[in-house]
PDB file of C-alpha atoms in Angstrom:
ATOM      1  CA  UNK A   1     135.821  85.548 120.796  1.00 43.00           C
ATOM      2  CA  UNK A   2     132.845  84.498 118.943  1.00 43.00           C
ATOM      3  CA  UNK A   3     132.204  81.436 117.158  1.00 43.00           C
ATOM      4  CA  UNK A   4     130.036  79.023 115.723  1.00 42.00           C
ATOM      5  CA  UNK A   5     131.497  75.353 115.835  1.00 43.00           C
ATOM      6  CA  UNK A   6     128.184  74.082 114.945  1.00 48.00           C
ATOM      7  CA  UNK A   7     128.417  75.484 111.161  1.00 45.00           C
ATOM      8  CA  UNK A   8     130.895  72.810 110.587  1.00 54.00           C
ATOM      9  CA  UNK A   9     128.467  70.218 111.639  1.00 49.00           C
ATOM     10  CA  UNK A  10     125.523  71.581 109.162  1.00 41.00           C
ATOM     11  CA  UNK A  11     125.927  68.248 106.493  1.00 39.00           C
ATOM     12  CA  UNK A  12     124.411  66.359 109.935  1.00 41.00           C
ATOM     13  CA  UNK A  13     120.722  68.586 109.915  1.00 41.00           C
ATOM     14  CA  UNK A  14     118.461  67.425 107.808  1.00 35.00           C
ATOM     15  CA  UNK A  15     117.377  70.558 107.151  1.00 39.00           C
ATOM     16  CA  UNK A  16     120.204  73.214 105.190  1.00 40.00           C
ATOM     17  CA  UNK A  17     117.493  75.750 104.199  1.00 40.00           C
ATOM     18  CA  UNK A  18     116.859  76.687 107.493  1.00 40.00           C
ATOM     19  CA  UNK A  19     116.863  80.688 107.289  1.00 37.00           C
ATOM     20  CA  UNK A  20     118.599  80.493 110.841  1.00 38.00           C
ATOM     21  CA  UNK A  21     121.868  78.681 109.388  1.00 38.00           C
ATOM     22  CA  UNK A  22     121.990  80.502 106.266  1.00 40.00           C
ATOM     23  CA  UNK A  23     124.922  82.802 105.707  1.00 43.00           C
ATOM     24  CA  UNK A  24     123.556  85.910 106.502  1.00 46.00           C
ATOM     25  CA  UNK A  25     125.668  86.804 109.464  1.00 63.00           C
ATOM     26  CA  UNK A  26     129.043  88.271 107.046  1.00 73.00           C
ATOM     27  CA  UNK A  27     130.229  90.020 110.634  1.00 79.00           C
ATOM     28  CA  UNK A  28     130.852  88.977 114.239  1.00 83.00           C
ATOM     29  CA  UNK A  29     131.614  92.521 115.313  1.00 88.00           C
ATOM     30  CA  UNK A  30     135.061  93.627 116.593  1.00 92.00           C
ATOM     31  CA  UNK A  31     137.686  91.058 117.951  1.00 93.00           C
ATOM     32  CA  UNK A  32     138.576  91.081 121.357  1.00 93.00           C
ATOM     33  CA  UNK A  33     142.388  90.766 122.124  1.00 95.00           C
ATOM     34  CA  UNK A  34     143.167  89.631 125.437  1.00 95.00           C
ATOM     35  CA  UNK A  35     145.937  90.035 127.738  1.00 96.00           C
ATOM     36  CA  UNK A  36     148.960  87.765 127.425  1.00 96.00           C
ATOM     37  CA  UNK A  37     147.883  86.572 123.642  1.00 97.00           C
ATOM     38  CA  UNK A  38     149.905  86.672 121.150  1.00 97.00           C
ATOM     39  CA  UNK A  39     148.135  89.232 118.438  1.00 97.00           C
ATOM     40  CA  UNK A  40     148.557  88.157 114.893  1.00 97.00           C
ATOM     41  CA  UNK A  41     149.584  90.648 111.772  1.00 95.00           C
ATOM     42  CA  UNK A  42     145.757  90.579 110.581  1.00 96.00           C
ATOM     43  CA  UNK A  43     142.847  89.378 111.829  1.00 97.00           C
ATOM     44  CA  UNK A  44     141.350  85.984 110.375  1.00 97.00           C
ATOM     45  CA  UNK A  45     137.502  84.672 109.412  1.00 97.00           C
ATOM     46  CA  UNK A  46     136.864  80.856 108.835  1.00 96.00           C
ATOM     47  CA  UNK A  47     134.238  80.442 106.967  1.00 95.00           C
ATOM     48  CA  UNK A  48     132.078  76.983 105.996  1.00 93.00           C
ATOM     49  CA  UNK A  49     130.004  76.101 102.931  1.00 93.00           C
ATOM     50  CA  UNK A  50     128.834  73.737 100.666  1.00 87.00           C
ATOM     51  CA  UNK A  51     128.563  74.038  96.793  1.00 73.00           C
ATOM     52  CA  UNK A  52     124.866  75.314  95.756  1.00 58.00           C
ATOM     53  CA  UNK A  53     123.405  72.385  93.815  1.00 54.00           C
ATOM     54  CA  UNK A  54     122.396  72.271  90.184  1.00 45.00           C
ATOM     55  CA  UNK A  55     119.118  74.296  90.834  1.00 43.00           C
ATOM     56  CA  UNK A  56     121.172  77.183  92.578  1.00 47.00           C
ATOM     57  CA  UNK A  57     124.350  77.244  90.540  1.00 52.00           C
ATOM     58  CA  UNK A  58     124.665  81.179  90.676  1.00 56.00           C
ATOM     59  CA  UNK A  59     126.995  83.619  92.936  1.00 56.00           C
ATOM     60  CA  UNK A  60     123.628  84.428  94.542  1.00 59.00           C
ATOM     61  CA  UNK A  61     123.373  80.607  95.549  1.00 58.00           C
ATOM     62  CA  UNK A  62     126.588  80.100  96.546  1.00 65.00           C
ATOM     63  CA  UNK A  63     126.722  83.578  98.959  1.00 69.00           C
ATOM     64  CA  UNK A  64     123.629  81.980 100.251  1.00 74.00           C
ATOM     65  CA  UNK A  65     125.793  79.183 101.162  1.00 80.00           C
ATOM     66  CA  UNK A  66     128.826  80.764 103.210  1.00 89.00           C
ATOM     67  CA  UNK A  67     128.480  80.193 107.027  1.00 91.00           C
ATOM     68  CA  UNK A  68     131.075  82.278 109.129  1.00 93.00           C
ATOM     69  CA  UNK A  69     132.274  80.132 111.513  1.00 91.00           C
ATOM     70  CA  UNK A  70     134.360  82.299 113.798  1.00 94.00           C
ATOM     71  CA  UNK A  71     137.125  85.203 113.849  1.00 96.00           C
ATOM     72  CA  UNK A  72     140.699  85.552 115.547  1.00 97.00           C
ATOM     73  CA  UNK A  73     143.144  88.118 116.302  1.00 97.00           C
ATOM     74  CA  UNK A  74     145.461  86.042 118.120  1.00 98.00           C
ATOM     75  CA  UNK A  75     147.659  82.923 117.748  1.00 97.00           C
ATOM     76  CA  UNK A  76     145.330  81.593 120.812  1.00 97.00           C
ATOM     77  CA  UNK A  77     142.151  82.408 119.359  1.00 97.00           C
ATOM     78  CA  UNK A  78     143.600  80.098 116.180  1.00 96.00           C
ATOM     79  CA  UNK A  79     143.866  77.330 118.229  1.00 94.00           C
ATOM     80  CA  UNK A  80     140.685  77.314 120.209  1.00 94.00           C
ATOM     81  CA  UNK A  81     138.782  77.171 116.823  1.00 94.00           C
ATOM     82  CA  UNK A  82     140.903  74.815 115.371  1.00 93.00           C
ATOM     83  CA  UNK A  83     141.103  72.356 117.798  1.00 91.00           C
ATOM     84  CA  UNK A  84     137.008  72.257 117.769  1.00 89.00           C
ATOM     85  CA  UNK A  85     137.133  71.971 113.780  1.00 88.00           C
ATOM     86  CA  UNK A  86     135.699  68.945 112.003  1.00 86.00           C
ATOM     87  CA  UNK A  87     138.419  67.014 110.504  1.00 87.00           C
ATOM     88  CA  UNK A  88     138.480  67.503 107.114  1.00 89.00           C
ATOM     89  CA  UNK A  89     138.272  63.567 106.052  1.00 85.00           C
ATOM     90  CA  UNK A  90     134.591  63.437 108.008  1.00 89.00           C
ATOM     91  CA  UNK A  91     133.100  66.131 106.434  1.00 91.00           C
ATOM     92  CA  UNK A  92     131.168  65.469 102.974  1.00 90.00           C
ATOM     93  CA  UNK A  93     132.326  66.257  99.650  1.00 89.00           C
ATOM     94  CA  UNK A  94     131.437  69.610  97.381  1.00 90.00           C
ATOM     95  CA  UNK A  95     132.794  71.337 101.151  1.00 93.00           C
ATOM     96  CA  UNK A  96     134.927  74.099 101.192  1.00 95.00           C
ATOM     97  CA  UNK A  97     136.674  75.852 104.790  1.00 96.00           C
ATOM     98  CA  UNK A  98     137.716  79.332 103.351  1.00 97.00           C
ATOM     99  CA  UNK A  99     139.993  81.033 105.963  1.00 98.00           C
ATOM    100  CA  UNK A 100     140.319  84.802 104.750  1.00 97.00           C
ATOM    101  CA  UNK A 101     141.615  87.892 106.596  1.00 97.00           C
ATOM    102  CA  UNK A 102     138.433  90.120 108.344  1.00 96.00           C
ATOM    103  CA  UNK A 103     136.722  91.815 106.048  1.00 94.00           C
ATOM    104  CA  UNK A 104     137.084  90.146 102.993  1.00 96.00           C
ATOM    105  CA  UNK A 105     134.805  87.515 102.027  1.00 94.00           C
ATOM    106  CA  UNK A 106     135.573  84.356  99.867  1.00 94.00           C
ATOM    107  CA  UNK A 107     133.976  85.516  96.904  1.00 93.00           C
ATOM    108  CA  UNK A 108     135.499  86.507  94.075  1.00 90.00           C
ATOM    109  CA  UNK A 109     133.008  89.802  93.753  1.00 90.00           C
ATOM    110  CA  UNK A 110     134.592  90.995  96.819  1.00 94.00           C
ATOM    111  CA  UNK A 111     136.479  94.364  96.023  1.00 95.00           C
ATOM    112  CA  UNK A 112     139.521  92.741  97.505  1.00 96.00           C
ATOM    113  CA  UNK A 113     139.681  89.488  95.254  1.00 96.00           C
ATOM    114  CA  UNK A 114     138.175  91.420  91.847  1.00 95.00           C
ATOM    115  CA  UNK A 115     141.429  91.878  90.202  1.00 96.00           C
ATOM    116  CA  UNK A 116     143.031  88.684  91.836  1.00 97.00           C
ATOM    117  CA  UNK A 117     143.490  85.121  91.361  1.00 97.00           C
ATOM    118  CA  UNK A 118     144.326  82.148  92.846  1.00 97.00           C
ATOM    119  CA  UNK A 119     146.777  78.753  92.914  1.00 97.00           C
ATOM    120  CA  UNK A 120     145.548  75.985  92.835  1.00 96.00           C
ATOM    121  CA  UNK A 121     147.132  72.381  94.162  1.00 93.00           C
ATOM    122  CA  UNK A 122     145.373  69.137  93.920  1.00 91.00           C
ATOM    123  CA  UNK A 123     146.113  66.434  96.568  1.00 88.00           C
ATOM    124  CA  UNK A 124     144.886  62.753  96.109  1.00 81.00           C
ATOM    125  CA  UNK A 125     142.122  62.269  98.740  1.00 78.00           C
ATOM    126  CA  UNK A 126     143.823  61.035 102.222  1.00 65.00           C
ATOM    127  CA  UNK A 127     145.200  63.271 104.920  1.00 59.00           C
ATOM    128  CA  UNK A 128     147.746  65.175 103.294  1.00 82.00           C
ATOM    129  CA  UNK A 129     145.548  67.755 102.067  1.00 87.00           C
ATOM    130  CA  UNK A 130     144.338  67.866 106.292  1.00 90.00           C
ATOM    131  CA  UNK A 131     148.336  68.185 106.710  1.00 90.00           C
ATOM    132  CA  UNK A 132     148.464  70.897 103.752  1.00 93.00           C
ATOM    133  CA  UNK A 133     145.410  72.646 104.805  1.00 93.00           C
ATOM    134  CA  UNK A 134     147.033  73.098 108.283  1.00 93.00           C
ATOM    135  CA  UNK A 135     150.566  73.562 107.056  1.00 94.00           C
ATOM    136  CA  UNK A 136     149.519  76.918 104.674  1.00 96.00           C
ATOM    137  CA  UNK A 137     147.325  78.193 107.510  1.00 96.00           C
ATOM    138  CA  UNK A 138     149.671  78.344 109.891  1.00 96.00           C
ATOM    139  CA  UNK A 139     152.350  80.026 107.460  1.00 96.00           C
ATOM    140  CA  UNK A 140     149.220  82.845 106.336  1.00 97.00           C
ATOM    141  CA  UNK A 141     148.852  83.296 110.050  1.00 97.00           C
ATOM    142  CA  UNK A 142     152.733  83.913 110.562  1.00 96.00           C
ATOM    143  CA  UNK A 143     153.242  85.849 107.447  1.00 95.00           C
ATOM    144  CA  UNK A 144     155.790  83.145 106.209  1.00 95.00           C
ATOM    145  CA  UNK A 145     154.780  84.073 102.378  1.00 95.00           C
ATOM    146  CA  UNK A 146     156.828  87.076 102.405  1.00 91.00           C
ATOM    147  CA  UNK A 147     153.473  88.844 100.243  1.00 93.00           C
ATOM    148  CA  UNK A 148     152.779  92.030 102.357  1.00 88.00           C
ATOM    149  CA  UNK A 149     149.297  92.745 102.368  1.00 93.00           C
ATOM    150  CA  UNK A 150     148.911  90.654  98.672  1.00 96.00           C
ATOM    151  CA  UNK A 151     147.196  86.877 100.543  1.00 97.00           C
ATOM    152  CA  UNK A 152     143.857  87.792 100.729  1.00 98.00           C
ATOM    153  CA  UNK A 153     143.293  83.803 101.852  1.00 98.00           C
ATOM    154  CA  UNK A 154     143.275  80.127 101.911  1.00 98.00           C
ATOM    155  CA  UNK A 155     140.721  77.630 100.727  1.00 97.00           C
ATOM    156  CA  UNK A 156     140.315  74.057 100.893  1.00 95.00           C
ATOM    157  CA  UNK A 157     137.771  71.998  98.554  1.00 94.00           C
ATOM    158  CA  UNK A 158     136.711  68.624  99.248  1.00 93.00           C
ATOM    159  CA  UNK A 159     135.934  66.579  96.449  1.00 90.00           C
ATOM    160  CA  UNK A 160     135.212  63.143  95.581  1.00 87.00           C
ATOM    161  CA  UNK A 161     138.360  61.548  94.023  1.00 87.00           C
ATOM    162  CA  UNK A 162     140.784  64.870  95.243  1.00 90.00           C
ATOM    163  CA  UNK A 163     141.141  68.122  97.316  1.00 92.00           C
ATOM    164  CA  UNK A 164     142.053  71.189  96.399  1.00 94.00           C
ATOM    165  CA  UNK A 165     143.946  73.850  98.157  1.00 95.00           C
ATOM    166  CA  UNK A 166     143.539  77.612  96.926  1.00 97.00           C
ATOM    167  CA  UNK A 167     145.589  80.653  97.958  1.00 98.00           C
ATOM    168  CA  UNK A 168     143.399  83.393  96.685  1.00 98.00           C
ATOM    169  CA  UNK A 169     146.227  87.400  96.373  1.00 98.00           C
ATOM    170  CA  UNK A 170     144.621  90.155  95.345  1.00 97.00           C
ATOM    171  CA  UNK A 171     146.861  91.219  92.041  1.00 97.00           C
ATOM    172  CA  UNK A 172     146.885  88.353  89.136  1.00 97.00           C
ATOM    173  CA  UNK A 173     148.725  90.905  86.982  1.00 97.00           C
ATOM    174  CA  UNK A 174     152.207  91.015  89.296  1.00 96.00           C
ATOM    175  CA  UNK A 175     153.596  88.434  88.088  1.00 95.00           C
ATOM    176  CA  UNK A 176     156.599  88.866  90.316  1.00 95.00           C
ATOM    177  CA  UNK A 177     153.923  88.267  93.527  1.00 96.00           C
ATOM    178  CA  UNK A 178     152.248  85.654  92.143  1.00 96.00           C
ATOM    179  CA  UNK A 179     155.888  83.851  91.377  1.00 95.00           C
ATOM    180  CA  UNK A 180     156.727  84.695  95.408  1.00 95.00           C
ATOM    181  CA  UNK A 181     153.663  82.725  96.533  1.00 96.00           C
ATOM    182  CA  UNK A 182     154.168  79.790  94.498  1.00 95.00           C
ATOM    183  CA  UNK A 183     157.584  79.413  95.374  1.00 94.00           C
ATOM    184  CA  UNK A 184     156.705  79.540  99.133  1.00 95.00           C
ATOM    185  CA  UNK A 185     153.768  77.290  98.723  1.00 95.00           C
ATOM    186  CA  UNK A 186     156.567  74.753  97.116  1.00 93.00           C
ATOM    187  CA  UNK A 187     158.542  75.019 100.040  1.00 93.00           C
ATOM    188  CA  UNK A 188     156.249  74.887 102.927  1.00 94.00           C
ATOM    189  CA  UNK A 189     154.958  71.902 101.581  1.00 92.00           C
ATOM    190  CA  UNK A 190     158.388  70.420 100.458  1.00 90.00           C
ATOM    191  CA  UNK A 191     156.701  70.109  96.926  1.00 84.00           C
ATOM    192  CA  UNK A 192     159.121  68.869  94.486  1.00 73.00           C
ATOM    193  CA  UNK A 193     160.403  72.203  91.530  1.00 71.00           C
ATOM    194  CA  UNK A 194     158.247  69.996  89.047  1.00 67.00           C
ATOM    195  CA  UNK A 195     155.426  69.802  90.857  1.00 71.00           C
ATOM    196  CA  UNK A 196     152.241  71.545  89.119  1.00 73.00           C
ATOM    197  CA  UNK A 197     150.181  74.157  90.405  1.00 90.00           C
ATOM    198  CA  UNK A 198     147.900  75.849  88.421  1.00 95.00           C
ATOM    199  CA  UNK A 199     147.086  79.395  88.414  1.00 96.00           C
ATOM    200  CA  UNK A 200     143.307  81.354  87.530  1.00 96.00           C
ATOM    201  CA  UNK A 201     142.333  84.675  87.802  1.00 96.00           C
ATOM    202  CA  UNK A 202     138.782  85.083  89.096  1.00 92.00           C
ATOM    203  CA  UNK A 203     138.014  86.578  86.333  1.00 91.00           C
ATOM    204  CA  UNK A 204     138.325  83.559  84.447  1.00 86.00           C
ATOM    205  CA  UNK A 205     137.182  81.554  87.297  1.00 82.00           C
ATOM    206  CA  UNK A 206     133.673  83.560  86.914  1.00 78.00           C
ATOM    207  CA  UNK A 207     133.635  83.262  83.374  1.00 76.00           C
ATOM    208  CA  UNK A 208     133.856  79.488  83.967  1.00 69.00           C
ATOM    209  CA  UNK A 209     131.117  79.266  86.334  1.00 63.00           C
ATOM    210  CA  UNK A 210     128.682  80.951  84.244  1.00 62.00           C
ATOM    211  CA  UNK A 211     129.164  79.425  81.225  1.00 59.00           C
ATOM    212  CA  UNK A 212     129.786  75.667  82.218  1.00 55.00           C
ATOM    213  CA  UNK A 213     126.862  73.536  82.022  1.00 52.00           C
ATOM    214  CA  UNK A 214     126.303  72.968  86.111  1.00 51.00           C
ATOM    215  CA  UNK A 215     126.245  68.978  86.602  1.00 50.00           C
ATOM    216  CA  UNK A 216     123.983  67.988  90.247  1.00 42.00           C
ATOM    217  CA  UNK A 217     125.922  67.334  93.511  1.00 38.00           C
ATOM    218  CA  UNK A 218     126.306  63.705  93.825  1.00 35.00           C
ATOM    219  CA  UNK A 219     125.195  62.892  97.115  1.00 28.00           C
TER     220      UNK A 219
END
């Protein structure tokens, strides 16, 4: 198993142009499933970055800013990257962890996610959305949405006043899917039937980003 725990740490360096942390590495080669593991349905990336400030505010800037952290095949695997994970309340805000099945990256230019979308919760800053984060991984992993192939992944955004959780499928038109993953985010997180959770294709999501007027990162 290959992986990177350092990527989580790049807010510390004082240096995030380096060309040696950028995120040119999109593949750690094949996954290695050892004896006596238990092997999930797909194989999982995590995958680190930090929003492209004002000056970079592009797809080309923010691909530039994707640092894959490791890979797993295995309910083990999971764990041994988890467990060395920054907790999500020390790391800075305008961070996202994006953990997406191999081979599809978190972008929404990705032949996977073209036609998709996403839904969005927002938690009040704390550790519920650590709790949340966890909670929806762990039921991706185990294939507790009931989607089939449709969850392409899981995102978590840190911002300053909330976090947001994504759960990127790869068809925004079936509305009947899209329905079945709501529903099962509602119950996995024991969300109340009023509770609001919105949903955006990433085709409008890309509209948005290329038409809003980009405000700087606050640091």
């Amino acid at each position: 198993m290959s992986n990177q725990y350092d990527a989580l740490k790049m807010h510390e360096s004082s240096d995030s142009g380096d060309e040696e942390g950028t995120g040119s590495i999109f593949d750690l080669g094949p996954i290695q499933y050892p004896n006596g593991e238990h092997k999930l349905e797909h194989p999982y990336c995590l995958w680190y970055s930090q929003r492209p400030n004002a000056a970079s505010r592009n797809t080309q800037g923010y691909s530039n800013s994707l640092r894959l952290v490791g890979q797993m095949g295995t309910v083990e695997q999971w764990w041994g990257i988890y467990c060395h994970m920054v907790r999500l309340q020390e790391l800075p805000p305008y961070t996202d962890l994006h953990l997406f099945k191999k081979g599809i990256q978190p972008m929404w230019e990705d032949p996977a996610n073209t036609k998709g979308g996403k839904w969005v919760i927002r938690l009040k800053k704390g550790y519920q959305s650590g709790r949340a984060w966890e909670n929806l991984c762990m039921a991706m992993l185990g294939e507790q949405f009931m989607a089939g192939n449709e969850i392409c992944g899981i995102v978590v955004s840190l911002r300053f006043h909330e976090d947001l959780i994504s759960i990127w499928n790869r068809t925004a038109t079936d509305q009947i899917m899209t329905a079945r993953i709501r529903d099962a985010v509602k119950r996995l997180l024991n969300l109340p039937s009023s509770a609001g959770l919105e949903y955006k294709t990433h085709t409008d999501s890309l509209k948005g980003w290329k038409t809003t007027p980009p405000n700087p990162v606050k640091s």
